[in-house]
PDB file of C-alpha atoms in Angstrom:
ATOM      1  CA  LEU A   9    -133.435  49.099   1.986  1.00 54.00           C
ATOM      2  CA  GLN A  10    -130.261  49.869   4.054  1.00 58.00           C
ATOM      3  CA  GLN A  11    -128.694  45.993   3.550  1.00 61.00           C
ATOM      4  CA  ILE A  12    -129.766  46.685  -0.590  1.00 58.00           C
ATOM      5  CA  ILE A  13    -127.958  50.080  -0.206  1.00 56.00           C
ATOM      6  CA  ASN A  14    -124.597  48.390   1.550  1.00 56.00           C
ATOM      7  CA  CYS A  15    -124.277  45.615  -1.434  1.00 59.00           C
ATOM      8  CA  GLY A  16    -123.679  48.244  -3.354  1.00 57.00           C
ATOM      9  CA  PHE A  17    -127.265  49.121  -5.433  1.00 56.00           C
ATOM     10  CA  SER A  18    -128.245  52.966  -5.870  1.00 58.00           C
ATOM     11  CA  PRO A  19    -131.784  53.101  -5.585  1.00 57.00           C
ATOM     12  CA  TYR A  20    -134.068  55.673  -7.837  1.00 56.00           C
ATOM     13  CA  PHE A  21    -136.636  56.857  -6.627  1.00 53.00           C
ATOM     14  CA  THR A  22    -139.871  56.849  -8.776  1.00 54.00           C
ATOM     15  CA  GLN A  23    -142.268  57.844  -6.150  1.00 57.00           C
ATOM     16  CA  ASN A  24    -142.466  59.937  -3.118  1.00 61.00           C
ATOM     17  CA  PHE A  25    -140.689  58.753  -0.174  1.00 60.00           C
ATOM     18  CA  THR A  26    -140.134  59.434   3.482  1.00 61.00           C
ATOM     19  CA  LEU A  27    -137.026  60.935   4.872  1.00 58.00           C
ATOM     20  CA  ASP A  28    -136.329  57.189   6.845  1.00 60.00           C
ATOM     21  CA  LEU A  29    -135.750  56.094   3.252  1.00 58.00           C
ATOM     22  CA  PHE A  30    -133.810  58.673   1.819  1.00 58.00           C
ATOM     23  CA  GLN A  31    -131.755  58.674   5.374  1.00 57.00           C
ATOM     24  CA  ALA A  32    -131.289  54.552   4.651  1.00 57.00           C
ATOM     25  CA  THR A  33    -129.399  55.777   0.961  1.00 60.00           C
ATOM     26  CA  VAL A  34    -126.316  57.484   3.194  1.00 64.00           C
ATOM     27  CA  TRP A  35    -124.002  54.390   3.488  1.00 70.00           C
ATOM     28  CA  ASN A  36    -121.002  56.619   5.035  1.00 79.00           C
ATOM     29  CA  TRP A  37    -122.021  59.682   7.360  1.00 80.00           C
ATOM     30  CA  LYS A  38    -124.240  58.721  10.874  1.00 81.00           C
ATOM     31  CA  SER A  39    -127.434  60.884  10.681  1.00 77.00           C
ATOM     32  CA  THR A  40    -125.868  63.715  13.024  1.00 79.00           C
ATOM     33  CA  GLU A  41    -123.065  64.206  10.808  1.00 80.00           C
ATOM     34  CA  PRO A  42    -121.050  65.536  10.011  1.00 81.00           C
ATOM     35  CA  ALA A  43    -121.038  67.512  13.118  1.00 77.00           C
ATOM     36  CA  THR A  44    -120.464  71.646  13.215  1.00 79.00           C
ATOM     37  CA  ASP A  45    -118.206  71.432  16.223  1.00 79.00           C
ATOM     38  CA  TYR A  46    -115.199  72.787  14.273  1.00 80.00           C
ATOM     39  CA  THR A  47    -113.083  71.098  16.891  1.00 84.00           C
ATOM     40  CA  LYS A  48    -113.914  67.615  15.700  1.00 87.00           C
ATOM     41  CA  ASN A  49    -111.889  68.038  11.811  1.00 86.00           C
ATOM     42  CA  CYS A  50    -111.538  64.137  11.763  1.00 88.00           C
ATOM     43  CA  VAL A  51    -113.476  61.123  11.101  1.00 90.00           C
ATOM     44  CA  ILE A  52    -113.741  57.510  12.526  1.00 90.00           C
ATOM     45  CA  LEU A  53    -115.909  55.061  11.972  1.00 89.00           C
ATOM     46  CA  ASP A  54    -117.922  53.163  13.894  1.00 88.00           C
ATOM     47  CA  GLN A  55    -120.796  51.527  11.983  1.00 84.00           C
ATOM     48  CA  LYS A  56    -120.810  54.934  10.501  1.00 87.00           C
ATOM     49  CA  TRP A  57    -118.900  57.503  10.265  1.00 87.00           C
ATOM     50  CA  GLN A  58    -118.503  60.570  12.786  1.00 90.00           C
ATOM     51  CA  THR A  59    -116.429  63.635  13.807  1.00 89.00           C
ATOM     52  CA  GLU A  60    -113.712  63.010  16.039  1.00 90.00           C
ATOM     53  CA  SER A  61    -111.354  65.209  17.907  1.00 91.00           C
ATOM     54  CA  CYS A  62    -107.952  64.769  15.355  1.00 88.00           C
ATOM     55  CA  SER A  63    -106.137  64.516  18.631  1.00 92.00           C
ATOM     56  CA  LYS A  64    -107.853  61.642  20.170  1.00 94.00           C
ATOM     57  CA  LYS A  65    -106.007  57.904  19.878  1.00 94.00           C
ATOM     58  CA  TYR A  66    -107.676  54.982  17.844  1.00 94.00           C
ATOM     59  CA  PRO A  67    -106.665  52.018  15.828  1.00 94.00           C
ATOM     60  CA  ILE A  68    -106.449  52.527  12.190  1.00 93.00           C
ATOM     61  CA  ALA A  69    -107.778  51.773   9.159  1.00 92.00           C
ATOM     62  CA  CYS A  70    -105.421  50.361   6.176  1.00 93.00           C
ATOM     63  CA  ARG A  71    -107.118  49.098   2.722  1.00 93.00           C
ATOM     64  CA  SER A  72    -105.037  47.206   0.630  1.00 93.00           C
ATOM     65  CA  ASP A  73    -102.639  48.523  -2.220  1.00 93.00           C
ATOM     66  CA  SER A  74    -103.932  45.993  -4.686  1.00 93.00           C
ATOM     67  CA  ASP A  75    -107.249  45.080  -3.570  1.00 91.00           C
ATOM     68  CA  PRO A  76    -110.135  48.067  -2.746  1.00 88.00           C
ATOM     69  CA  TYR A  77    -112.287  45.595  -0.497  1.00 90.00           C
ATOM     70  CA  GLN A  78    -109.179  43.914   1.546  1.00 92.00           C
ATOM     71  CA  TRP A  79    -109.028  45.698   5.038  1.00 92.00           C
ATOM     72  CA  THR A  80    -106.498  45.135   7.873  1.00 92.00           C
ATOM     73  CA  ILE A  81    -106.725  47.073  11.036  1.00 91.00           C
ATOM     74  CA  ASN A  82    -103.812  48.066  12.419  1.00 90.00           C
ATOM     75  CA  GLN A  83    -104.881  48.214  16.418  1.00 90.00           C
ATOM     76  CA  THR A  84    -101.736  50.034  17.839  1.00 90.00           C
ATOM     77  CA  LEU A  85    -104.159  53.484  19.558  1.00 93.00           C
ATOM     78  CA  LEU A  86    -102.926  56.443  17.500  1.00 92.00           C
ATOM     79  CA  THR A  87    -103.726  59.972  16.685  1.00 91.00           C
ATOM     80  CA  PHE A  88    -105.019  60.820  13.197  1.00 90.00           C
ATOM     81  CA  VAL A  89    -101.614  62.432  12.198  1.00 87.00           C
ATOM     82  CA  ASP A  90     -99.470  59.577  12.798  1.00 88.00           C
ATOM     83  CA  ALA A  91    -102.200  57.733  11.404  1.00 88.00           C
ATOM     84  CA  TYR A  92    -100.258  58.215   8.561  1.00 85.00           C
ATOM     85  CA  LYS A  93     -97.249  56.134   8.748  1.00 86.00           C
ATOM     86  CA  SER A  94     -98.767  53.341  10.660  1.00 88.00           C
ATOM     87  CA  CYS A  95    -100.015  51.052   8.145  1.00 90.00           C
ATOM     88  CA  PRO A  96     -98.241  47.902   7.276  1.00 91.00           C
ATOM     89  CA  PRO A  97     -96.365  47.009   3.764  1.00 92.00           C
ATOM     90  CA  ASN A  98     -98.660  47.041   0.897  1.00 94.00           C
ATOM     91  CA  THR A  99    -101.492  49.257   2.613  1.00 93.00           C
ATOM     92  CA  THR A 100    -102.466  52.649   2.774  1.00 91.00           C
ATOM     93  CA  PHE A 101    -104.402  54.528   5.199  1.00 91.00           C
ATOM     94  CA  ALA A 102    -107.577  55.047   3.953  1.00 91.00           C
ATOM     95  CA  ALA A 103    -111.439  55.964   3.753  1.00 89.00           C
ATOM     96  CA  PRO A 104    -113.745  53.390   2.329  1.00 88.00           C
ATOM     97  CA  ARG A 105    -115.169  55.093  -1.265  1.00 86.00           C
ATOM     98  CA  SER A 106    -117.939  52.926  -1.528  1.00 83.00           C
ATOM     99  CA  PRO A 107    -120.447  50.790   0.560  1.00 82.00           C
ATOM    100  CA  GLN A 108    -118.850  47.217  -0.296  1.00 82.00           C
ATOM    101  CA  GLU A 109    -115.833  49.075   1.002  1.00 85.00           C
ATOM    102  CA  GLN A 110    -117.343  50.293   3.888  1.00 84.00           C
ATOM    103  CA  GLN A 111    -118.808  46.554   4.355  1.00 84.00           C
ATOM    104  CA  MET A 112    -115.824  44.512   3.973  1.00 87.00           C
ATOM    105  CA  LEU A 113    -113.891  47.553   6.393  1.00 89.00           C
ATOM    106  CA  LEU A 114    -116.699  46.726   9.012  1.00 86.00           C
ATOM    107  CA  SER A 115    -116.084  42.871   8.742  1.00 87.00           C
ATOM    108  CA  VAL A 116    -112.486  42.749  10.063  1.00 89.00           C
ATOM    109  CA  TYR A 117    -112.983  45.892  12.908  1.00 82.00           C
ATOM    110  CA  GLN A 118    -113.830  45.121  16.675  1.00 82.00           C
ATOM    111  CA  GLN A 119    -113.713  48.932  17.458  1.00 89.00           C
ATOM    112  CA  PRO A 120    -113.795  52.874  16.362  1.00 92.00           C
ATOM    113  CA  VAL A 121    -111.282  53.313  13.891  1.00 92.00           C
ATOM    114  CA  TRP A 122    -109.642  56.280  12.050  1.00 91.00           C
ATOM    115  CA  ILE A 123    -110.040  56.740   8.555  1.00 90.00           C
ATOM    116  CA  GLU A 124    -108.499  58.963   5.864  1.00 89.00           C
ATOM    117  CA  PHE A 125    -111.221  61.591   6.062  1.00 85.00           C
ATOM    118  CA  SER A 126    -110.222  65.072   7.498  1.00 85.00           C
ATOM    119  CA  ARG A 127    -111.743  68.729   7.486  1.00 82.00           C
ATOM    120  CA  PRO A 128    -108.519  71.126   6.683  1.00 80.00           C
ATOM    121  CA  ASP A 129    -110.912  74.212   6.307  1.00 75.00           C
ATOM    122  CA  ILE A 130    -114.688  74.802   7.707  1.00 72.00           C
ATOM    123  CA  PHE A 131    -116.398  74.116   4.195  1.00 72.00           C
ATOM    124  CA  CYS A 132    -114.097  70.853   2.872  1.00 78.00           C
ATOM    125  CA  TRP A 133    -113.642  67.631   3.942  1.00 77.00           C
ATOM    126  CA  THR A 134    -111.192  65.631   1.955  1.00 78.00           C
ATOM    127  CA  THR A 135    -109.250  62.365   1.827  1.00 76.00           C
ATOM    128  CA  SER A 136    -105.464  63.865   1.920  1.00 69.00           C
ATOM    129  CA  GLN A 137    -103.138  64.781   4.158  1.00 64.00           C
ATOM    130  CA  ILE A 138    -103.129  68.746   3.557  1.00 62.00           C
ATOM    131  CA  SER A 139    -103.332  71.480   5.376  1.00 61.00           C
ATOM    132  CA  SER A 140    -105.772  73.083   3.266  1.00 63.00           C
ATOM    133  CA  CYS A 141    -108.944  72.472   1.185  1.00 67.00           C
ATOM    134  CA  PRO A 142    -107.792  71.611  -2.397  1.00 62.00           C
ATOM    135  CA  ARG A 143    -111.097  72.787  -3.910  1.00 60.00           C
ATOM    136  CA  THR A 144    -111.194  76.391  -2.235  1.00 57.00           C
ATOM    137  CA  ASN A 145    -107.484  78.188  -3.203  1.00 56.00           C
ATOM    138  CA  THR A 146    -109.406  81.496  -3.153  1.00 56.00           C
ATOM    139  CA  TYR A 147    -105.976  83.178  -4.500  1.00 58.00           C
ATOM    140  CA  ALA A 148    -105.679  81.526  -7.575  1.00 59.00           C
ATOM    141  CA  LEU A 149    -109.745  80.827  -8.044  1.00 58.00           C
ATOM    142  CA  ILE A 150    -109.890  84.662  -7.512  1.00 62.00           C
ATOM    143  CA  ALA A 151    -106.585  85.049  -9.928  1.00 65.00           C
ATOM    144  CA  SER A 152    -107.873  83.150 -12.451  1.00 68.00           C
ATOM    145  CA  ASN A 153    -111.218  84.832 -12.670  1.00 71.00           C
ATOM    146  CA  LEU A 154    -109.578  87.625 -12.949  1.00 75.00           C
ATOM    147  CA  LYS A 155    -107.676  86.781 -15.589  1.00 78.00           C
ATOM    148  CA  GLN A 156    -111.026  85.385 -17.824  1.00 80.00           C
ATOM    149  CA  GLY A 157    -112.179  88.967 -16.947  1.00 80.00           C
ATOM    150  CA  ILE A 158    -110.080  91.180 -17.832  1.00 84.00           C
ATOM    151  CA  PHE A 159    -109.654  88.837 -21.233  1.00 85.00           C
ATOM    152  CA  LEU A 160    -113.383  89.375 -21.508  1.00 85.00           C
ATOM    153  CA  LEU A 161    -113.480  93.065 -21.178  1.00 87.00           C
ATOM    154  CA  CYS A 162    -110.923  93.060 -23.793  1.00 89.00           C
ATOM    155  CA  VAL A 163    -112.580  91.268 -26.352  1.00 89.00           C
ATOM    156  CA  PHE A 164    -115.879  93.381 -25.489  1.00 88.00           C
ATOM    157  CA  MET A 165    -113.813  96.589 -25.744  1.00 90.00           C
ATOM    158  CA  ILE A 166    -112.460  95.433 -29.041  1.00 90.00           C
ATOM    159  CA  PHE A 167    -115.624  94.722 -29.941  1.00 88.00           C
ATOM    160  CA  LEU A 168    -117.487  97.991 -28.970  1.00 88.00           C
ATOM    161  CA  VAL A 169    -114.395 100.114 -30.388  1.00 89.00           C
ATOM    162  CA  PHE A 170    -115.489  98.301 -34.270  1.00 88.00           C
ATOM    163  CA  GLN A 171    -119.099  98.787 -33.335  1.00 88.00           C
ATOM    164  CA  CYS A 172    -118.390 102.386 -32.356  1.00 88.00           C
ATOM    165  CA  ARG A 173    -116.771 102.637 -35.933  1.00 89.00           C
ATOM    166  CA  ALA A 174    -119.139 100.894 -37.946  1.00 87.00           C
ATOM    167  CA  GLN A 175    -121.812 103.558 -36.605  1.00 89.00           C
ATOM    168  CA  ILE A 176    -119.447 106.433 -37.221  1.00 90.00           C
ATOM    169  CA  ARG A 177    -118.478 105.405 -40.687  1.00 90.00           C
ATOM    170  CA  PHE A 178    -122.319 104.346 -41.356  1.00 89.00           C
ATOM    171  CA  ARG A 179    -123.613 107.980 -39.525  1.00 90.00           C
ATOM    172  CA  ARG A 180    -120.894 109.845 -41.979  1.00 91.00           C
ATOM    173  CA  GLU A 181    -122.234 108.184 -44.926  1.00 92.00           C
ATOM    174  CA  THR A 182    -125.927 109.057 -43.979  1.00 90.00           C
ATOM    175  CA  VAL A 183    -125.289 112.458 -43.475  1.00 89.00           C
ATOM    176  CA  ARG A 184    -122.682 112.689 -47.077  1.00 91.00           C
ATOM    177  CA  ARG A 185    -125.724 111.405 -48.769  1.00 90.00           C
ATOM    178  CA  GLN A 186    -128.782 113.654 -47.491  1.00 90.00           C
ATOM    179  CA  THR A 187    -126.005 116.314 -48.389  1.00 89.00           C
ATOM    180  CA  VAL A 188    -125.865 115.166 -51.572  1.00 87.00           C
ATOM    181  CA  ARG A 189    -129.600 114.902 -52.051  1.00 87.00           C
ATOM    182  CA  LYS A 190    -129.971 118.737 -50.877  1.00 85.00           C
ATOM    183  CA  LYS A 191    -127.399 119.512 -53.343  1.00 83.00           C
ATOM    184  CA  VAL A 192    -128.542 117.868 -55.783  1.00 83.00           C
ATOM    185  CA  LYS A 193    -132.429 118.984 -55.194  1.00 81.00           C
ATOM    186  CA  GLN A 194    -131.268 122.572 -54.968  1.00 80.00           C
ATOM    187  CA  LEU A 195    -128.937 122.453 -58.582  1.00 78.00           C
ATOM    188  CA  GLU A 196    -132.557 120.811 -60.135  1.00 72.00           C
ATOM    189  CA  TYR A 197    -134.391 123.990 -58.730  1.00 67.00           C
ATOM    190  CA  LYS A 198    -131.576 126.475 -59.814  1.00 66.00           C
ATOM    191  CA  SER A 199    -131.725 124.909 -63.876  1.00 62.00           C
ATOM    192  CA  MET A 200    -135.099 124.917 -63.637  1.00 61.00           C
ATOM    193  CA  ALA A 201    -135.304 128.432 -63.230  1.00 54.00           C
TER     194      ALA A 201
END
């Protein structure tokens, strides 16, 4: 099954499956990764992905800018941060995006290599040279949710005002009708007497 996954097939399980079958469908991370050791925030490829300390030195995986299946290895041992400026012209420090790309990279590497995948904060893995997670900008998230919440609150308050005014108007009309009916009945009694 693992060889089929590496060729790009994504199985659709229609029956019970074992943990071994499920793990065979994971083409990138080793079974014990990503590690919860938060001193290891960068990723190397050693048959599969595994976390490593960003200060260690490894060769660099560089993907062709024109063909995602063409990889070269910069054999110079560098830290993860230095990897961004070390790829040859027309190639980019990158991480495999599919099982096929990973298979092509595995075909040209001899030892563990840096791939462009890192953890800028505890809950986020990303493929870019940034210091914070692009999906967890807490302040922007809170600000946008706050704006949306205030907008919804205003809409609700306007709706509530109109509903209250309608209820008050309806109540006044009901009281007037009852008052008019009482007066009409009183007039009827007086005129009969």
